[in-house]
PDB file of C-alpha atoms in Angstrom:
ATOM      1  CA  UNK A  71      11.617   4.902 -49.931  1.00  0.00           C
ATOM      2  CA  UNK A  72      11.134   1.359 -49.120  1.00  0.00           C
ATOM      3  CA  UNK A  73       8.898  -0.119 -46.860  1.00  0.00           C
ATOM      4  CA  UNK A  74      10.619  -1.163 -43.168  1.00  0.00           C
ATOM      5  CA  UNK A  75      11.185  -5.510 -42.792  1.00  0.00           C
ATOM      6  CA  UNK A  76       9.447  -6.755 -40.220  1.00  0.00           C
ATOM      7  CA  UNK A  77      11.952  -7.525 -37.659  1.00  0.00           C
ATOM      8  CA  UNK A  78      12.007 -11.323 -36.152  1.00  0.00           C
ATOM      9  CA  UNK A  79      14.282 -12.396 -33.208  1.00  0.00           C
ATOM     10  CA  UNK A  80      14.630 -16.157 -33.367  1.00  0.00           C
ATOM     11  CA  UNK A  81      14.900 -17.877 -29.800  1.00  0.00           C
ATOM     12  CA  UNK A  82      16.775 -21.720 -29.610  1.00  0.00           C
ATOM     13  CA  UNK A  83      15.883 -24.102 -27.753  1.00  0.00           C
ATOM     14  CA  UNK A  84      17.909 -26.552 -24.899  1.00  0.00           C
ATOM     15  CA  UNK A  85      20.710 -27.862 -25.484  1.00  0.00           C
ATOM     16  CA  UNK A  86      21.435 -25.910 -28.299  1.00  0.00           C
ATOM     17  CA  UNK A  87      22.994 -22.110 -29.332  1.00  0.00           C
ATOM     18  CA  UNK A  88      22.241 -19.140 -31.198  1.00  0.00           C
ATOM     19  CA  UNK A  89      24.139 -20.328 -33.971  1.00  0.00           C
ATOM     20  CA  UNK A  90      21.712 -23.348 -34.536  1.00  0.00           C
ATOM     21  CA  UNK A  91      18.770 -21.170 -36.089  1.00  0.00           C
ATOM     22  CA  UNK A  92      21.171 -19.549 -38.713  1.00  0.00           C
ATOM     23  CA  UNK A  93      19.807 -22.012 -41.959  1.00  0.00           C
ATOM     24  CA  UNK A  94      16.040 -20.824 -40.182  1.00  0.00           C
ATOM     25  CA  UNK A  95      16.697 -17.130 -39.988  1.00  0.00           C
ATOM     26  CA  UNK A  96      18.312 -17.353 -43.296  1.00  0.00           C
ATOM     27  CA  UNK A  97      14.824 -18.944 -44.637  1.00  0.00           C
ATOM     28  CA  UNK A  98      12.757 -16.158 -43.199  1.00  0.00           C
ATOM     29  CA  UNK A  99      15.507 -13.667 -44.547  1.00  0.00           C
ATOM     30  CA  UNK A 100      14.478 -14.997 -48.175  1.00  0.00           C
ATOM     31  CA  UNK A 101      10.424 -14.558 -47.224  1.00  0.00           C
ATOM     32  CA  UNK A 102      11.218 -11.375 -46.923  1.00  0.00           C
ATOM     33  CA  UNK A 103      11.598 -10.264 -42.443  1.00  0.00           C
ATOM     34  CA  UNK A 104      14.669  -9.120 -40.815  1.00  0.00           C
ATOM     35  CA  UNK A 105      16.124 -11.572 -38.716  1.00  0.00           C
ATOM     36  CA  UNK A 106      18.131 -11.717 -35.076  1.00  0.00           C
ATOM     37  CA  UNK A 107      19.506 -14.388 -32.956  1.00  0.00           C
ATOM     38  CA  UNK A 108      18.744 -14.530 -29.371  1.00  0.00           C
ATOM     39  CA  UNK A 109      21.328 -17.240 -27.076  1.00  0.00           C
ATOM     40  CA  UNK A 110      21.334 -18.286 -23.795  1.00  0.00           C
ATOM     41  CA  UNK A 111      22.297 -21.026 -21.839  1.00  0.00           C
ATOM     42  CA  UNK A 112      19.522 -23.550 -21.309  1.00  0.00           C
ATOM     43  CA  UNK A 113      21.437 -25.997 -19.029  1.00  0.00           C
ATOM     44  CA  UNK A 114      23.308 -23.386 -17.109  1.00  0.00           C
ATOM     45  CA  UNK A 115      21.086 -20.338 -16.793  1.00  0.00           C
ATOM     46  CA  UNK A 116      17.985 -21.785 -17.693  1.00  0.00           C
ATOM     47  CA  UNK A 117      14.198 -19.267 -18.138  1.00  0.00           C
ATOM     48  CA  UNK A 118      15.119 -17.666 -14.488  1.00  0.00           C
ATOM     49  CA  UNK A 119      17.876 -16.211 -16.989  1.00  0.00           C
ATOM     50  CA  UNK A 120      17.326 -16.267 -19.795  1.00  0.00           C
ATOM     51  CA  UNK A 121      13.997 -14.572 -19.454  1.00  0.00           C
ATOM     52  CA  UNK A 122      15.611 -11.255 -18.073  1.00  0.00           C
ATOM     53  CA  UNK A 123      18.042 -11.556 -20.983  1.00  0.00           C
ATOM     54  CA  UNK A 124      15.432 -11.567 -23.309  1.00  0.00           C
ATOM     55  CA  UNK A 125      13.936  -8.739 -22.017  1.00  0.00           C
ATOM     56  CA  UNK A 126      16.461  -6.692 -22.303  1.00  0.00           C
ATOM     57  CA  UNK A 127      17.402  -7.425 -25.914  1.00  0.00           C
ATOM     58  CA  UNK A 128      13.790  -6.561 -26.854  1.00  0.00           C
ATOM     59  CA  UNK A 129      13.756  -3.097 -25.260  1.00  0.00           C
ATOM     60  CA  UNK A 130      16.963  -2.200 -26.603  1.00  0.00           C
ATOM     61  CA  UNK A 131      16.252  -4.121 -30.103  1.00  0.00           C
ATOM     62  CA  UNK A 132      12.613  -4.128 -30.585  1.00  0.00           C
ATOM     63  CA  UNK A 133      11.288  -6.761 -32.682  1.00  0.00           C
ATOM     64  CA  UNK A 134       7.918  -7.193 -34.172  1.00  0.00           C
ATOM     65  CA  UNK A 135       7.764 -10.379 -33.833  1.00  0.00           C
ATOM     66  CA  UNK A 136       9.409 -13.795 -32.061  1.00  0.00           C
ATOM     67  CA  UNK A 137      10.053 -17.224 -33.544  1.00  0.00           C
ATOM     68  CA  UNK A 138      11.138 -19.931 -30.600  1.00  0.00           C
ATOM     69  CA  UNK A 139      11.956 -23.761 -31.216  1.00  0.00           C
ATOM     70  CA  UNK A 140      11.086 -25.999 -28.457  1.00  0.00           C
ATOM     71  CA  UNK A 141      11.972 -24.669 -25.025  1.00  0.00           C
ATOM     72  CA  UNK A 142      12.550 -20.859 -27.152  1.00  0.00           C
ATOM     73  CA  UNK A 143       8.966 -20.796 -27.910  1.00  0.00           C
ATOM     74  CA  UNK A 144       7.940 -21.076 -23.849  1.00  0.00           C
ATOM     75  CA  UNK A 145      10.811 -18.846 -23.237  1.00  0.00           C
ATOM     76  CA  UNK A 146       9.223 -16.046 -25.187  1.00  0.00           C
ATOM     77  CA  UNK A 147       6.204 -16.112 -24.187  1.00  0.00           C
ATOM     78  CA  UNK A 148       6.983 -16.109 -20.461  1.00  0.00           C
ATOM     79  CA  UNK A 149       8.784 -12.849 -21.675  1.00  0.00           C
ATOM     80  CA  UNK A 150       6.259 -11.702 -22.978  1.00  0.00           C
ATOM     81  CA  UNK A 151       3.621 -12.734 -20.055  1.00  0.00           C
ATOM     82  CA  UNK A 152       6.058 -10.763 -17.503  1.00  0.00           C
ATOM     83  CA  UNK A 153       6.117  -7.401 -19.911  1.00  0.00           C
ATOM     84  CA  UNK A 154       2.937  -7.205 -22.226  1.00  0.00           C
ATOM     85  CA  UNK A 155       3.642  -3.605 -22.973  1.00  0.00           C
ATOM     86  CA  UNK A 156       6.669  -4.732 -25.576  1.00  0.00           C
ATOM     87  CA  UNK A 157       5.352  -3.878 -29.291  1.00  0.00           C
ATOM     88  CA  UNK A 158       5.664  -7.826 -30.083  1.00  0.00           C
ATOM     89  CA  UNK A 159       2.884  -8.304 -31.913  1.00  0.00           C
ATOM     90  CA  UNK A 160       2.853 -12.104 -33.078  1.00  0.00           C
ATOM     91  CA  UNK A 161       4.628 -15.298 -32.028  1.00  0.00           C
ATOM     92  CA  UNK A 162       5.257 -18.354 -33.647  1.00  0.00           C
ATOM     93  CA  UNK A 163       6.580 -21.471 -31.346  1.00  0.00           C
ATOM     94  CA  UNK A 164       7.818 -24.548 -33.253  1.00  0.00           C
ATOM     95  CA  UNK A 165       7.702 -27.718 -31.483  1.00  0.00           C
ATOM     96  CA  UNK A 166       7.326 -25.651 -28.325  1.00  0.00           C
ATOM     97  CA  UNK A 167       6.114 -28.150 -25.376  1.00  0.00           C
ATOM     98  CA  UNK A 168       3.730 -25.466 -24.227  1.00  0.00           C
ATOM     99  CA  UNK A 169       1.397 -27.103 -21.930  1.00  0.00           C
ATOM    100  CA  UNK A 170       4.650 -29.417 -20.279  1.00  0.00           C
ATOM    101  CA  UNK A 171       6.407 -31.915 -21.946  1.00  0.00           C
ATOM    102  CA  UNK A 172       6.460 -35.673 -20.681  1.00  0.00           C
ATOM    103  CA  UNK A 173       9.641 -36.556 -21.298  1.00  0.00           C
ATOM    104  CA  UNK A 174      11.021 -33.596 -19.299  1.00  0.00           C
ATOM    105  CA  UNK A 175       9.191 -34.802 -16.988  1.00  0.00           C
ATOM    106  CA  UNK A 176      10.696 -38.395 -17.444  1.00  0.00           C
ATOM    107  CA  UNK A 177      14.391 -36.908 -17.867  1.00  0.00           C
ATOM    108  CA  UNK A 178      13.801 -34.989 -14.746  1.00  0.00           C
ATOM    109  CA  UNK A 179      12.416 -38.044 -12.255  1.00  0.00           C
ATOM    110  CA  UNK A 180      16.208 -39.791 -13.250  1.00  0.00           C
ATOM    111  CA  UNK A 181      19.289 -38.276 -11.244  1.00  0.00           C
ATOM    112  CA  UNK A 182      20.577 -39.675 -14.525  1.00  0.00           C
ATOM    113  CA  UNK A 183      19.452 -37.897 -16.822  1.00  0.00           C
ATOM    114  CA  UNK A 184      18.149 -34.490 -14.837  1.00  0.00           C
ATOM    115  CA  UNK A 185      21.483 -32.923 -15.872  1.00  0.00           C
ATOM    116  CA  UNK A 186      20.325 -32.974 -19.638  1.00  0.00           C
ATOM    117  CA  UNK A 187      17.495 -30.371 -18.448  1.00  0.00           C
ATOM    118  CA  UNK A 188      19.719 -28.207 -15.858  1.00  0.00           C
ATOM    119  CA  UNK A 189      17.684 -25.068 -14.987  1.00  0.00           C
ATOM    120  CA  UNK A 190      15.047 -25.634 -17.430  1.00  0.00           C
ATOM    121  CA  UNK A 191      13.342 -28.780 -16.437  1.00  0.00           C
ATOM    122  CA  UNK A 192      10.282 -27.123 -14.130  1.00  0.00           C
ATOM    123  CA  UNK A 193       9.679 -25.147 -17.296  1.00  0.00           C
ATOM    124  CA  UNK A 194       9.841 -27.726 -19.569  1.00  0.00           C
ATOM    125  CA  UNK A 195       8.054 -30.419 -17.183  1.00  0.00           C
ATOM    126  CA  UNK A 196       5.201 -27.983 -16.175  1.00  0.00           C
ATOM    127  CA  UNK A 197       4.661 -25.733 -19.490  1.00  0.00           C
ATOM    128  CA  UNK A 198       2.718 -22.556 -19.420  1.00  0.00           C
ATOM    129  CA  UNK A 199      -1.244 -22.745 -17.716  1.00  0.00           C
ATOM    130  CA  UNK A 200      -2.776 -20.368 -21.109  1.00  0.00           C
ATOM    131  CA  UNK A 201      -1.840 -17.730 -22.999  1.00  0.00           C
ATOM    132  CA  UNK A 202      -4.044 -14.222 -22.342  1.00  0.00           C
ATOM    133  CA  UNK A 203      -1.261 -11.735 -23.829  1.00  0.00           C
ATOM    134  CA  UNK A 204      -1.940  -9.547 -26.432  1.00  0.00           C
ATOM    135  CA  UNK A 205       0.447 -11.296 -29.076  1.00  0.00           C
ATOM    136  CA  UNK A 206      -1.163 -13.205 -31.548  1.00  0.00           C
ATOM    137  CA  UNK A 207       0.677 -16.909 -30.749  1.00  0.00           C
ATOM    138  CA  UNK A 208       0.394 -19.706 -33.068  1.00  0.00           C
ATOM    139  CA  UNK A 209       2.431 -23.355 -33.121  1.00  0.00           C
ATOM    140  CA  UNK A 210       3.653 -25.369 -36.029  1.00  0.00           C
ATOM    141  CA  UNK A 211       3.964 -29.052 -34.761  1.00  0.00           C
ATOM    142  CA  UNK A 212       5.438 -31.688 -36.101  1.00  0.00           C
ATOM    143  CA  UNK A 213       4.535 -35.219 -36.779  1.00  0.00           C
ATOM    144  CA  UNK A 214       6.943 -37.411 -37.559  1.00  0.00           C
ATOM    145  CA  UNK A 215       7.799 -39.658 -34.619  1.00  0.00           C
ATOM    146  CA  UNK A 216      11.740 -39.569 -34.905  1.00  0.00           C
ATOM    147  CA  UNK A 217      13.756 -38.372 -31.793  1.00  0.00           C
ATOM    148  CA  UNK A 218      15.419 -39.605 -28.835  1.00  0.00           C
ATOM    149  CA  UNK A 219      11.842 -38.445 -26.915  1.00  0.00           C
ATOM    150  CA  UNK A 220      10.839 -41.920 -27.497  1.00  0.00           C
ATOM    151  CA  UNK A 221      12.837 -43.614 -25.637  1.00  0.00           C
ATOM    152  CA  UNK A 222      11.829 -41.341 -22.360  1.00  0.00           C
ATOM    153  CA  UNK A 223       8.093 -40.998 -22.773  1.00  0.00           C
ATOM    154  CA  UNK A 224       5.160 -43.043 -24.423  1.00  0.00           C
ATOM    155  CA  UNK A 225       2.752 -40.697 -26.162  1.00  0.00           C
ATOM    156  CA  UNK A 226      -1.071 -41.756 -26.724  1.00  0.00           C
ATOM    157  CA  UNK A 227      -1.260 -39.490 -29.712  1.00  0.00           C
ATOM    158  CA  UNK A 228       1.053 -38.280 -32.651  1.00  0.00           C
ATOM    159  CA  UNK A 229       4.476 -36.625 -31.890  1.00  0.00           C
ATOM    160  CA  UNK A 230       7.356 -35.188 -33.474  1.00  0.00           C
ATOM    161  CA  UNK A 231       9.126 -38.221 -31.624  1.00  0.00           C
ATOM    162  CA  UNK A 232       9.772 -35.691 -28.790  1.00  0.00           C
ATOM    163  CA  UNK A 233       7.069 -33.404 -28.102  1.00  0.00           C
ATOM    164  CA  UNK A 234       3.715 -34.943 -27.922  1.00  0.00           C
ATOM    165  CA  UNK A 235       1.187 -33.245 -30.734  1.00  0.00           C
ATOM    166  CA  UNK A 236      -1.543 -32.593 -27.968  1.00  0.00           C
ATOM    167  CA  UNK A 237       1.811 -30.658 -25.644  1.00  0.00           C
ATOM    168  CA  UNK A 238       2.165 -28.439 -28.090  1.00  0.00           C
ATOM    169  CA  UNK A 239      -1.607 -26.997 -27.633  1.00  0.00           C
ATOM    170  CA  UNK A 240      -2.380 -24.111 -25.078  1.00  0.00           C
ATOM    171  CA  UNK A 241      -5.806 -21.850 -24.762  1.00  0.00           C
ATOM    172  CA  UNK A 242      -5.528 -19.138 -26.051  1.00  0.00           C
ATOM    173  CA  UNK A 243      -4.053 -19.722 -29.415  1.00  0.00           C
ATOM    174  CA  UNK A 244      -4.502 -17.988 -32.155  1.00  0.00           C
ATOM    175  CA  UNK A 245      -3.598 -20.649 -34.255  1.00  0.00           C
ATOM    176  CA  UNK A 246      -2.289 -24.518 -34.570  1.00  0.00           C
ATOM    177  CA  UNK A 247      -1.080 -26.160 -37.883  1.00  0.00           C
ATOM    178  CA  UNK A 248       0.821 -29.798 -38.157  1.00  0.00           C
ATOM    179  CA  UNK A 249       3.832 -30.223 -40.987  1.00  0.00           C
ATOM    180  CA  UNK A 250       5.035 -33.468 -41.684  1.00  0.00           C
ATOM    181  CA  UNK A 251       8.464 -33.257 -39.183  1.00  0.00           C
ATOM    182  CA  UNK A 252      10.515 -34.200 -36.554  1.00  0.00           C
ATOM    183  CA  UNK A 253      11.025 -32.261 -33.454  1.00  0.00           C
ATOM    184  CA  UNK A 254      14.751 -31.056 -34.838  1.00  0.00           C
ATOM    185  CA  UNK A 255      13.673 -31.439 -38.352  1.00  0.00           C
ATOM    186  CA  UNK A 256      10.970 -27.953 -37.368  1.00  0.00           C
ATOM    187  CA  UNK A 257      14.130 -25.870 -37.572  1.00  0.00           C
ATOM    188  CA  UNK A 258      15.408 -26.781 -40.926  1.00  0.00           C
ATOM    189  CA  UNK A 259      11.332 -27.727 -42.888  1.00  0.00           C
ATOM    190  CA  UNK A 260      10.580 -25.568 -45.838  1.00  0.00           C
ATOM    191  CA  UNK A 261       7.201 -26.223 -44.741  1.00  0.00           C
ATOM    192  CA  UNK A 262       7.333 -25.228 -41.256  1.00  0.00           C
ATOM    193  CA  UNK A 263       9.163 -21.968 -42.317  1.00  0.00           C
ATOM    194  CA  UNK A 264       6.649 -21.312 -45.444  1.00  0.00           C
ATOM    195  CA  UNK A 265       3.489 -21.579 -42.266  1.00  0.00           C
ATOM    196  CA  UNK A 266       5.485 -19.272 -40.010  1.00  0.00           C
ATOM    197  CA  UNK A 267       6.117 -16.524 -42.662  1.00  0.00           C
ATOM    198  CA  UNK A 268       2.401 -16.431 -43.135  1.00  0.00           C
ATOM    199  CA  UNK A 269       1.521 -16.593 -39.712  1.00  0.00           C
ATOM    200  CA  UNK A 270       3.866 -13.794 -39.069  1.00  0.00           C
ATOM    201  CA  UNK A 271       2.499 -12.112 -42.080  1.00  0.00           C
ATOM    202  CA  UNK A 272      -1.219 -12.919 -41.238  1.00  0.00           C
ATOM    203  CA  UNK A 273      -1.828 -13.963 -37.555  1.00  0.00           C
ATOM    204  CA  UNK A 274      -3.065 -17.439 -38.773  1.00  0.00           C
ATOM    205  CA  UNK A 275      -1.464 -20.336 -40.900  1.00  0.00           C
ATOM    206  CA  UNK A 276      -1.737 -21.686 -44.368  1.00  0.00           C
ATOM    207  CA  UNK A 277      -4.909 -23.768 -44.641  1.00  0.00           C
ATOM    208  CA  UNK A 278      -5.141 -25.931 -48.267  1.00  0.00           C
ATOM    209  CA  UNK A 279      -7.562 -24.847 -50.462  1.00  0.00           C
ATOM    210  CA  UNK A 280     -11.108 -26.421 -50.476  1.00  0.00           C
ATOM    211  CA  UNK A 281     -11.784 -29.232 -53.206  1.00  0.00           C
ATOM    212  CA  UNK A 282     -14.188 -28.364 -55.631  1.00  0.00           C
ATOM    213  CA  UNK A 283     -17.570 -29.039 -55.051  1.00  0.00           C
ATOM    214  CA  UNK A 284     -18.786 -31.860 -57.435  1.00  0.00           C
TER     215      UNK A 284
END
């Protein structure tokens, strides 16, 4: 008899669908998990939605674990702050903005460009305050500056030219790694899926061996 797949359910981030995370979930597929989609509508329904959503799919499909780009990754562990009881045992964000993002919080200051956040800009402007659940969470950023971010926010660090690298850090992580990236580029990087399939695998990331000492 073989051995049960861990079961992932992949959450997308705004502006974005379900659909999006296909090439991802297909990656994971070939590491060796089972893989679901999770969609919602960031603009229109935004976390005060989505969250309940999310919920629900989880109790009626439980997964072992969740995999969220961007605004996905603070969507599922808000889920997972408001019902700790779910057998989710690890979660890995990519890109996720997870202490607030400052160009949300540029976007949202512009009656401009506020629509572009809808529902979700408190979420994305303010982040999460820690992380105290009993999921192991852990965030593959990104560092290559290239993203429309850039031309909304100024960041005094390295960035994945949307999300700020020091954003995407939160207490109570279990674990942080950086892949060479762009904020979009996280969904479709061999690397960032080949440090979330041993996260997921693990509860930590892929660290590069030691050099020999001389």
């Amino acid at each position: 008899m073989s051995e049960r797949k861990p079961r992932v359910l992949l959450v997308h981030g705004l502006l974005n669908a379900d659909w999006w995370l296909r090439p991802l979930a297909a990656r994971l597929r070939a590491e060796g998990f089972e893989t679901a989609l999770f969609g919602y509508s960031s603009v229109l329904d935004g976390p005060e939605r989505a969250v309940p959503k999310l919920l629900e799919r989880l109790r009626r499909e439980p997964a072992d674990a969740l995999v969220g780009h961007s605004l996905g990754g603070l969507i599922a562990l808000e889920s997972l702050r408001q019902a700790p009881e779910l057998a989710v045992s690890r979660v890995v964000c990519l890109g996720s903005p997870l202490c607030g993002s400052q160009t949300a919080r540029n976007l949202a200051a512009s009656p401009w460009t506020r629509p572009l956040l809808g529902r979700s800009a408190p979420m994305l402007a303010g982040g999460l305050a820690g992380w105290d659940g009993p999921a192991q969470v852990g965030v593959v950023a990104g560092d290559v500056a290239h993203g429309l971010g850039r031309l909304f926010a100024r960041f005094d660090g390295g960035s994945d030219g949307t999300v700020g690298l020091e954003e995407t850090r939160l207490p109570g992580l279990a674990d942080h790694c950086t892949v060479h990236s762009s904020h979009t580029g996280l969904v479709f990087s061999p690397a960032a899926v080949r440090q979330a399939a041993h996260f997921l695998r693990h509860g930590r990331f892929e660290r590069a061996a030691e050099p020999p000492a001389v």
